[in-house]
Amino acid sequence: MSINQQNSNEEEVDLGSLFIIIGKGFSNFFNFIGSIFKGIFHALILILIFLKQHIIKIAIAAILGGVLGIFLEIKKNDSFGSDLLVEPNFKSAKQLYNNIHYYNDLVKQKDTAGLAETFKLDKKTAATLKKFIIEPVRTENDVINAYNNFILKVDTTTVKSYTYDEFKTSFSEHDYRVHKINVIAEKNDIFTSLDDVIISSVVKNKYFDRIKQLTNENLNRTDSLLRQNLSQIDSLRTVYMQVMLEEAKKQSNGTNIDLGGEKRTTKELELFETNRKINSELKKIVEDKSEKYEVINIISNFQPIGYEIKGVTKNYVFLLASLGALFMILFLLLKQLNTYLNNYKK
């Protein structure tokens, strides 16, 4: 009895110790969460105290920045934008990007003569060009389709060692299907004279033009062969139907009865399946011909009249007022830091 009572007491002591440990754990966890909220609340109070002490100085800096912004906003010329959507073929996107960056460099260098010569404009009109931007229209479907095509072209071992996430990481901006070219200018009717030059700068490249010609020749040849095959299959089906009719007439004159129950694919069904496959391949060829007929497909041209660029983030009053307030806050913080460091030495 005494041994059993002693074991029971030891188990109660162990359970009591376990509950104490668990309780301390919960207590420490909630204290940690509470300290985080206390820290956030303390930081918020310090920010409010700082703003209360220096709100007048910050407001004066914002007003001065806003006044300067009003002056610049009055002097600023209106800006207009227009977009061109294109679909490059034969890996010509990189060349297109290089050309757009070159045009933008001419704008940055204020090379009005270079812009005028490139786009066949007078110098006064060329000087109104302010920015060239190109970026891909990013869609997840482009990455998925590219990965599917990659899988079909490589062996199983390579696919296993190259995951979709790795493929997505290596997917560059040039690999997307559609790209947007944005031009900003101070005139709203300059854009229609730009798209032909931008597109022809790539289309007239001998390398891409040669690839386009060879690709279209191959597609036309394949299209012709598939259509010939379809014609031959139709002729075979006609002949086969005539043979079947003749055999049926012969059997109707006799008493032969076919009791065979074996299921088999007739030649007529085989021809029908072949016809279906060829039609499917022909449909894909037609789609490829329509997509790859040009080096660059234009999805949407520049709008004849550009849209006016507005918005708070484009307004000098808002930008300079915000910068004035921000610089004043940084100055006051640095001043307080300097005071703290001087007192720390003492």
Tab-separated table of C-alpha atoms in Angstrom:
chain	number	residue	atom	x	y	z
A	1	MET	CA	0.000	0.000	0.000
A	2	SER	CA	2.775	2.428	0.938
A	3	ILE	CA	4.597	1.750	-2.363
A	4	ASN	CA	1.438	2.456	-4.429
A	5	GLN	CA	0.741	5.637	-2.441
A	6	GLN	CA	4.337	6.801	-3.004
A	7	ASN	CA	4.069	6.203	-6.802
A	8	SER	CA	0.768	8.112	-6.877
A	9	ASN	CA	2.332	11.071	-5.061
A	10	GLU	CA	5.273	11.095	-7.503
A	11	GLU	CA	2.887	11.109	-10.492
A	12	GLU	CA	0.940	14.009	-8.943
A	13	VAL	CA	4.170	15.939	-8.425
A	14	ASP	CA	5.239	15.292	-12.051
A	15	LEU	CA	1.852	16.429	-13.395
A	16	GLY	CA	1.953	19.511	-11.173
A	17	SER	CA	5.411	20.399	-12.465
A	18	LEU	CA	4.259	19.881	-16.059
A	19	PHE	CA	1.275	22.195	-15.568
A	20	ILE	CA	3.534	24.815	-13.984
A	21	ILE	CA	5.912	24.653	-16.976
A	22	ILE	CA	3.005	24.915	-19.428
A	23	GLY	CA	1.571	27.829	-17.481
A	24	LYS	CA	4.897	29.666	-17.508
A	25	GLY	CA	5.164	29.024	-21.244
A	26	PHE	CA	1.749	30.564	-21.932
A	27	SER	CA	2.545	33.451	-19.600
A	28	ASN	CA	5.841	34.183	-21.390
A	29	PHE	CA	4.149	33.958	-24.789
A	30	PHE	CA	1.383	36.411	-23.873
A	31	ASN	CA	3.920	38.723	-22.209
A	32	PHE	CA	5.932	38.673	-25.463
A	33	ILE	CA	2.809	39.534	-27.511
A	34	GLY	CA	1.954	42.263	-25.022
A	35	SER	CA	5.462	43.731	-25.241
A	36	ILE	CA	5.117	43.962	-29.026
A	37	PHE	CA	1.862	45.914	-28.741
A	38	LYS	CA	3.366	48.092	-26.028
A	39	GLY	CA	6.343	48.809	-28.289
A	40	ILE	CA	4.073	49.730	-31.207
A	41	PHE	CA	1.950	51.956	-28.970
A	42	HIS	CA	5.079	53.626	-27.530
A	43	ALA	CA	6.467	54.284	-31.022
A	44	LEU	CA	3.107	55.768	-32.091
A	45	ILE	CA	3.094	58.076	-29.078
A	46	LEU	CA	6.667	59.218	-29.854
A	47	ILE	CA	5.649	59.997	-33.457
A	48	LEU	CA	2.630	62.012	-32.277
A	49	ILE	CA	4.764	63.915	-29.755
A	50	PHE	CA	7.317	64.677	-32.486
A	51	LEU	CA	4.600	65.940	-34.850
A	52	LYS	CA	3.022	68.036	-32.076
A	53	GLN	CA	6.362	69.709	-31.324
A	54	HIS	CA	7.316	70.418	-34.938
A	55	ILE	CA	4.022	70.598	-36.863
A	56	ILE	CA	4.460	74.315	-37.590
A	57	LYS	CA	7.963	73.839	-39.017
A	58	ILE	CA	6.811	70.895	-41.167
A	59	ALA	CA	3.779	72.869	-42.386
A	60	ILE	CA	5.950	75.875	-43.334
A	61	ALA	CA	8.331	73.596	-45.309
A	62	ALA	CA	5.355	71.993	-47.112
A	63	ILE	CA	3.890	75.420	-47.954
A	64	LEU	CA	7.220	76.671	-49.346
A	65	GLY	CA	7.523	73.507	-51.454
A	66	GLY	CA	3.934	73.941	-52.647
A	67	VAL	CA	4.571	77.570	-53.653
A	68	LEU	CA	7.601	76.501	-55.674
A	69	GLY	CA	5.496	73.720	-57.180
A	70	ILE	CA	2.815	76.213	-58.248
A	71	PHE	CA	5.477	78.291	-60.017
A	72	LEU	CA	6.856	75.230	-61.847
A	73	GLU	CA	3.363	73.918	-62.626
A	74	ILE	CA	2.458	77.196	-64.337
A	75	LYS	CA	5.620	77.107	-66.450
A	76	LYS	CA	5.291	73.389	-67.244
A	77	ASN	CA	4.040	72.399	-70.678
A	78	ASP	CA	1.182	69.921	-70.979
A	79	SER	CA	2.207	66.307	-71.585
A	80	PHE	CA	0.406	63.774	-73.749
A	81	GLY	CA	0.841	60.031	-74.115
A	82	SER	CA	-0.032	57.300	-76.588
A	83	ASP	CA	0.434	53.513	-76.609
A	84	LEU	CA	1.410	51.002	-79.270
A	85	LEU	CA	0.739	47.286	-78.644
A	86	VAL	CA	2.867	44.843	-80.635
A	87	GLU	CA	3.550	41.115	-80.834
A	88	PRO	CA	7.146	40.426	-81.965
A	89	ASN	CA	7.966	37.172	-83.797
A	90	PHE	CA	11.227	35.293	-84.427
A	91	LYS	CA	12.751	36.536	-81.124
A	92	SER	CA	12.842	40.109	-82.401
A	93	ALA	CA	11.687	41.577	-79.057
A	94	LYS	CA	15.263	42.194	-77.886
A	95	GLN	CA	16.049	44.241	-80.995
A	96	LEU	CA	12.829	46.214	-80.479
A	97	TYR	CA	13.794	46.959	-76.865
A	98	ASN	CA	17.256	48.106	-77.939
A	99	ASN	CA	15.759	50.468	-80.512
A	100	ILE	CA	13.294	51.999	-78.029
A	101	HIS	CA	16.095	52.512	-75.485
A	102	TYR	CA	18.128	54.203	-78.228
A	103	TYR	CA	15.277	56.628	-78.999
A	104	ASN	CA	14.930	57.385	-75.286
A	105	ASP	CA	18.686	58.054	-75.036
A	106	LEU	CA	18.345	60.606	-77.853
A	107	VAL	CA	15.618	62.326	-75.806
A	108	LYS	CA	17.762	62.316	-72.636
A	109	GLN	CA	20.717	63.769	-74.551
A	110	LYS	CA	18.400	66.361	-76.125
A	111	ASP	CA	19.613	65.280	-79.554
A	112	THR	CA	16.843	67.022	-81.466
A	113	ALA	CA	18.665	66.617	-84.772
A	114	GLY	CA	18.957	62.841	-84.261
A	115	LEU	CA	15.261	62.526	-83.387
A	116	ALA	CA	14.259	64.665	-86.357
A	117	GLU	CA	16.340	62.530	-88.732
A	118	THR	CA	15.126	59.241	-87.274
A	119	PHE	CA	11.404	60.053	-87.337
A	120	LYS	CA	11.450	62.401	-90.363
A	121	LEU	CA	10.233	65.376	-88.305
A	122	ASP	CA	11.226	69.023	-88.172
A	123	LYS	CA	13.427	69.977	-85.227
A	124	LYS	CA	10.716	71.954	-83.466
A	125	THR	CA	8.345	68.986	-83.516
A	126	ALA	CA	11.106	66.523	-82.588
A	127	ALA	CA	11.918	68.647	-79.534
A	128	THR	CA	8.430	67.939	-78.156
A	129	LEU	CA	9.255	64.220	-77.714
A	130	LYS	CA	9.935	63.673	-74.010
A	131	LYS	CA	10.082	59.933	-73.335
A	132	PHE	CA	10.006	56.464	-74.912
A	133	ILE	CA	9.031	53.488	-72.726
A	134	ILE	CA	8.640	49.803	-73.567
A	135	GLU	CA	7.442	47.058	-71.241
A	136	PRO	CA	5.857	43.622	-71.588
A	137	VAL	CA	2.180	42.976	-70.973
A	138	ARG	CA	2.785	40.438	-68.218
A	139	THR	CA	0.392	37.473	-68.046
A	140	GLU	CA	0.823	34.144	-66.305
A	141	ASN	CA	-0.555	32.352	-69.382
A	142	ASP	CA	2.503	33.364	-71.422
A	143	VAL	CA	4.796	31.680	-68.906
A	144	ILE	CA	2.614	28.560	-68.726
A	145	ASN	CA	2.371	28.224	-72.521
A	146	ALA	CA	6.117	28.724	-72.914
A	147	TYR	CA	6.784	26.049	-70.273
A	148	ASN	CA	4.402	23.614	-72.021
A	149	ASN	CA	6.232	24.151	-75.323
A	150	PHE	CA	9.525	23.636	-73.535
A	151	ILE	CA	8.312	20.307	-72.082
A	152	LEU	CA	7.259	19.063	-75.509
A	153	LYS	CA	10.690	19.788	-76.980
A	154	VAL	CA	12.945	18.227	-74.329
A	155	ASP	CA	13.293	14.752	-72.849
A	156	THR	CA	11.728	13.586	-69.582
A	157	THR	CA	15.008	13.702	-67.649
A	158	THR	CA	15.507	17.378	-68.449
A	159	VAL	CA	11.937	18.209	-67.430
A	160	LYS	CA	12.382	16.548	-64.031
A	161	SER	CA	15.562	18.535	-63.354
A	162	TYR	CA	14.045	21.866	-64.465
A	163	THR	CA	10.931	22.844	-62.505
A	164	TYR	CA	8.289	25.375	-63.452
A	165	ASP	CA	9.519	27.796	-60.760
A	166	GLU	CA	13.042	27.676	-62.187
A	167	PHE	CA	11.676	28.223	-65.687
A	168	LYS	CA	9.579	31.163	-64.465
A	169	THR	CA	12.625	32.749	-62.822
A	170	SER	CA	14.552	32.585	-66.087
A	171	PHE	CA	11.596	33.970	-68.083
A	172	SER	CA	12.736	37.444	-69.191
A	173	GLU	CA	10.729	40.495	-70.250
A	174	HIS	CA	11.583	39.727	-73.894
A	175	ASP	CA	9.811	36.350	-73.679
A	176	TYR	CA	6.302	37.712	-73.156
A	177	ARG	CA	3.992	37.629	-76.160
A	178	VAL	CA	2.657	41.217	-76.208
A	179	HIS	CA	4.600	44.410	-75.464
A	180	LYS	CA	3.468	47.999	-74.905
A	181	ILE	CA	5.387	50.982	-76.280
A	182	ASN	CA	4.482	54.262	-74.594
A	183	VAL	CA	5.550	57.640	-75.969
A	184	ILE	CA	5.207	60.931	-74.061
A	185	ALA	CA	5.303	64.249	-75.930
A	186	GLU	CA	4.263	67.864	-75.532
A	187	LYS	CA	2.148	67.701	-78.707
A	188	ASN	CA	-0.951	65.536	-78.829
A	189	ASP	CA	-0.957	64.852	-82.591
A	190	ILE	CA	2.610	63.654	-83.181
A	191	PHE	CA	2.150	59.942	-82.539
A	192	THR	CA	0.834	58.675	-85.885
A	193	SER	CA	4.161	59.530	-87.513
A	194	LEU	CA	6.128	57.360	-85.074
A	195	ASP	CA	4.765	53.803	-85.357
A	196	ASP	CA	5.936	53.145	-88.929
A	197	VAL	CA	9.505	54.137	-88.046
A	198	ILE	CA	9.529	52.076	-84.841
A	199	ILE	CA	8.215	48.937	-86.568
A	200	SER	CA	10.302	49.283	-89.751
A	201	SER	CA	13.489	49.632	-87.697
A	202	VAL	CA	13.065	45.931	-86.835
A	203	VAL	CA	11.186	44.680	-89.886
A	204	LYS	CA	13.869	45.933	-92.296
A	205	ASN	CA	16.548	44.007	-90.436
A	206	LYS	CA	17.930	41.503	-92.991
A	207	TYR	CA	18.235	38.702	-90.433
A	208	PHE	CA	14.596	38.876	-89.288
A	209	ASP	CA	13.348	39.423	-92.840
A	210	ARG	CA	15.169	36.274	-93.983
A	211	ILE	CA	13.769	34.201	-91.109
A	212	LYS	CA	10.267	35.484	-91.930
A	213	GLN	CA	10.612	34.485	-95.581
A	214	LEU	CA	11.940	30.992	-94.785
A	215	THR	CA	9.286	30.398	-92.125
A	216	ASN	CA	6.458	31.450	-94.432
A	217	GLU	CA	7.864	29.338	-97.271
A	218	ASN	CA	7.896	26.280	-95.008
A	219	LEU	CA	4.378	27.003	-93.781
A	220	ASN	CA	3.080	27.437	-97.347
A	221	ARG	CA	4.773	24.209	-98.423
A	222	THR	CA	3.311	22.298	-95.490
A	223	ASP	CA	-0.117	23.825	-96.140
A	224	SER	CA	0.022	22.705	-99.783
A	225	LEU	CA	1.075	19.144	-98.857
A	226	LEU	CA	-1.678	18.816	-96.263
A	227	ARG	CA	-4.300	19.979	-98.750
A	228	GLN	CA	-3.002	17.439	-101.292
A	229	ASN	CA	-3.241	14.722	-98.657
A	230	LEU	CA	-6.823	15.713	-97.911
A	231	SER	CA	-7.685	15.511	-101.595
A	232	GLN	CA	-6.080	12.054	-101.866
A	233	ILE	CA	-7.926	10.811	-98.796
A	234	ASP	CA	-11.240	12.038	-100.218
A	235	SER	CA	-10.480	10.152	-103.439
A	236	LEU	CA	-9.643	6.978	-101.480
A	237	ARG	CA	-12.833	7.271	-99.473
A	238	THR	CA	-14.837	7.618	-102.689
A	239	VAL	CA	-13.150	4.531	-104.190
A	240	TYR	CA	-13.610	2.546	-100.980
A	241	MET	CA	-17.313	3.433	-100.811
A	242	GLN	CA	-17.771	2.237	-104.391
A	243	VAL	CA	-16.013	-1.056	-103.546
A	244	MET	CA	-18.228	-1.541	-100.499
A	245	LEU	CA	-21.352	-0.937	-102.575
A	246	GLU	CA	-20.230	-3.497	-105.175
A	247	GLU	CA	-19.488	-6.061	-102.429
A	248	ALA	CA	-22.862	-5.393	-100.845
A	249	LYS	CA	-24.605	-6.042	-104.182
A	250	LYS	CA	-22.745	-9.339	-104.596
A	251	GLN	CA	-23.640	-10.457	-101.064
A	252	SER	CA	-27.299	-9.553	-101.577
A	253	ASN	CA	-27.500	-11.996	-104.507
A	254	GLY	CA	-26.172	-14.893	-102.390
A	255	THR	CA	-26.974	-16.462	-99.054
A	256	ASN	CA	-23.698	-15.790	-97.253
A	257	ILE	CA	-24.248	-14.712	-93.656
A	258	ASP	CA	-21.376	-13.253	-91.626
A	259	LEU	CA	-21.685	-14.561	-88.056
A	260	GLY	CA	-18.327	-13.199	-86.890
A	261	GLY	CA	-18.557	-11.092	-83.717
A	262	GLU	CA	-14.986	-9.726	-83.728
A	263	LYS	CA	-14.811	-5.927	-83.501
A	264	ARG	CA	-12.317	-4.309	-85.870
A	265	THR	CA	-11.603	-0.871	-87.247
A	266	THR	CA	-12.715	-0.557	-90.854
A	267	LYS	CA	-10.675	1.221	-93.471
A	268	GLU	CA	-13.390	3.826	-93.707
A	269	LEU	CA	-12.939	4.747	-90.022
A	270	GLU	CA	-9.158	4.808	-90.436
A	271	LEU	CA	-9.498	7.209	-93.349
A	272	PHE	CA	-11.917	9.340	-91.344
A	273	GLU	CA	-9.433	9.541	-88.432
A	274	THR	CA	-6.585	10.435	-90.780
A	275	ASN	CA	-8.763	13.112	-92.348
A	276	ARG	CA	-9.496	14.559	-88.890
A	277	LYS	CA	-5.792	14.681	-87.944
A	278	ILE	CA	-4.818	16.389	-91.187
A	279	ASN	CA	-7.567	18.978	-90.723
A	280	SER	CA	-6.296	19.643	-87.209
A	281	GLU	CA	-2.723	20.104	-88.483
A	282	LEU	CA	-3.989	22.313	-91.286
A	283	LYS	CA	-5.824	24.504	-88.792
A	284	LYS	CA	-2.611	24.955	-86.788
A	285	ILE	CA	-0.672	25.801	-89.955
A	286	VAL	CA	-3.246	28.468	-90.868
A	287	GLU	CA	-2.943	29.973	-87.374
A	288	ASP	CA	0.868	29.990	-87.628
A	289	LYS	CA	0.672	31.659	-91.039
A	290	SER	CA	-1.587	34.398	-89.701
A	291	GLU	CA	0.644	35.006	-86.658
A	292	LYS	CA	4.026	34.779	-88.388
A	293	TYR	CA	3.205	36.557	-91.618
A	294	GLU	CA	5.056	39.630	-90.290
A	295	VAL	CA	8.142	40.083	-88.128
A	296	ILE	CA	6.066	42.251	-85.770
A	297	ASN	CA	2.285	42.079	-85.536
A	298	ILE	CA	0.625	45.374	-84.604
A	299	ILE	CA	-2.222	44.732	-82.179
A	300	SER	CA	-3.064	48.389	-81.566
A	301	ASN	CA	-1.600	51.486	-83.221
A	302	PHE	CA	-0.793	54.781	-81.548
A	303	GLN	CA	-3.915	56.854	-80.991
A	304	PRO	CA	-4.074	59.791	-83.471
A	305	ILE	CA	-4.693	62.196	-80.575
A	306	GLY	CA	-2.794	61.402	-77.384
A	307	TYR	CA	-4.345	61.390	-73.929
A	308	GLU	CA	-3.374	64.133	-71.488
A	309	ILE	CA	-1.153	62.985	-68.633
A	310	LYS	CA	-2.600	64.138	-65.320
A	311	GLY	CA	-2.734	62.948	-61.745
A	312	VAL	CA	-1.564	63.875	-58.282
A	313	THR	CA	1.760	62.092	-58.663
A	314	LYS	CA	2.468	64.169	-61.808
A	315	ASN	CA	1.614	67.486	-60.107
A	316	TYR	CA	4.592	69.609	-59.012
A	317	VAL	CA	2.567	71.246	-56.216
A	318	PHE	CA	1.897	67.902	-54.529
A	319	LEU	CA	5.391	66.520	-55.206
A	320	LEU	CA	7.343	69.554	-53.930
A	321	ALA	CA	5.046	70.064	-50.922
A	322	SER	CA	5.585	66.409	-49.958
A	323	LEU	CA	9.353	66.680	-50.509
A	324	GLY	CA	9.499	69.884	-48.444
A	325	ALA	CA	7.720	68.220	-45.512
A	326	LEU	CA	9.876	65.096	-45.833
A	327	PHE	CA	13.153	67.033	-45.876
A	328	MET	CA	12.090	69.050	-42.842
A	329	ILE	CA	11.247	65.842	-40.925
A	330	LEU	CA	14.637	64.346	-41.834
A	331	PHE	CA	16.413	67.559	-40.775
A	332	LEU	CA	14.631	67.607	-37.395
A	333	LEU	CA	15.365	63.915	-36.803
A	334	LEU	CA	19.049	64.403	-37.606
A	335	LYS	CA	19.111	67.401	-35.273
A	336	GLN	CA	17.612	65.326	-32.454
A	337	LEU	CA	20.077	62.524	-33.169
A	338	ASN	CA	22.980	64.984	-32.973
A	339	THR	CA	21.698	66.304	-29.620
A	340	TYR	CA	21.353	62.756	-28.290
A	341	LEU	CA	24.902	61.854	-29.361
A	342	ASN	CA	26.332	65.008	-27.715
A	343	ASN	CA	24.519	64.200	-24.462
A	344	TYR	CA	25.609	60.561	-24.692
A	345	LYS	CA	29.273	61.592	-24.643
A	346	LYS	CA	28.714	63.528	-21.399
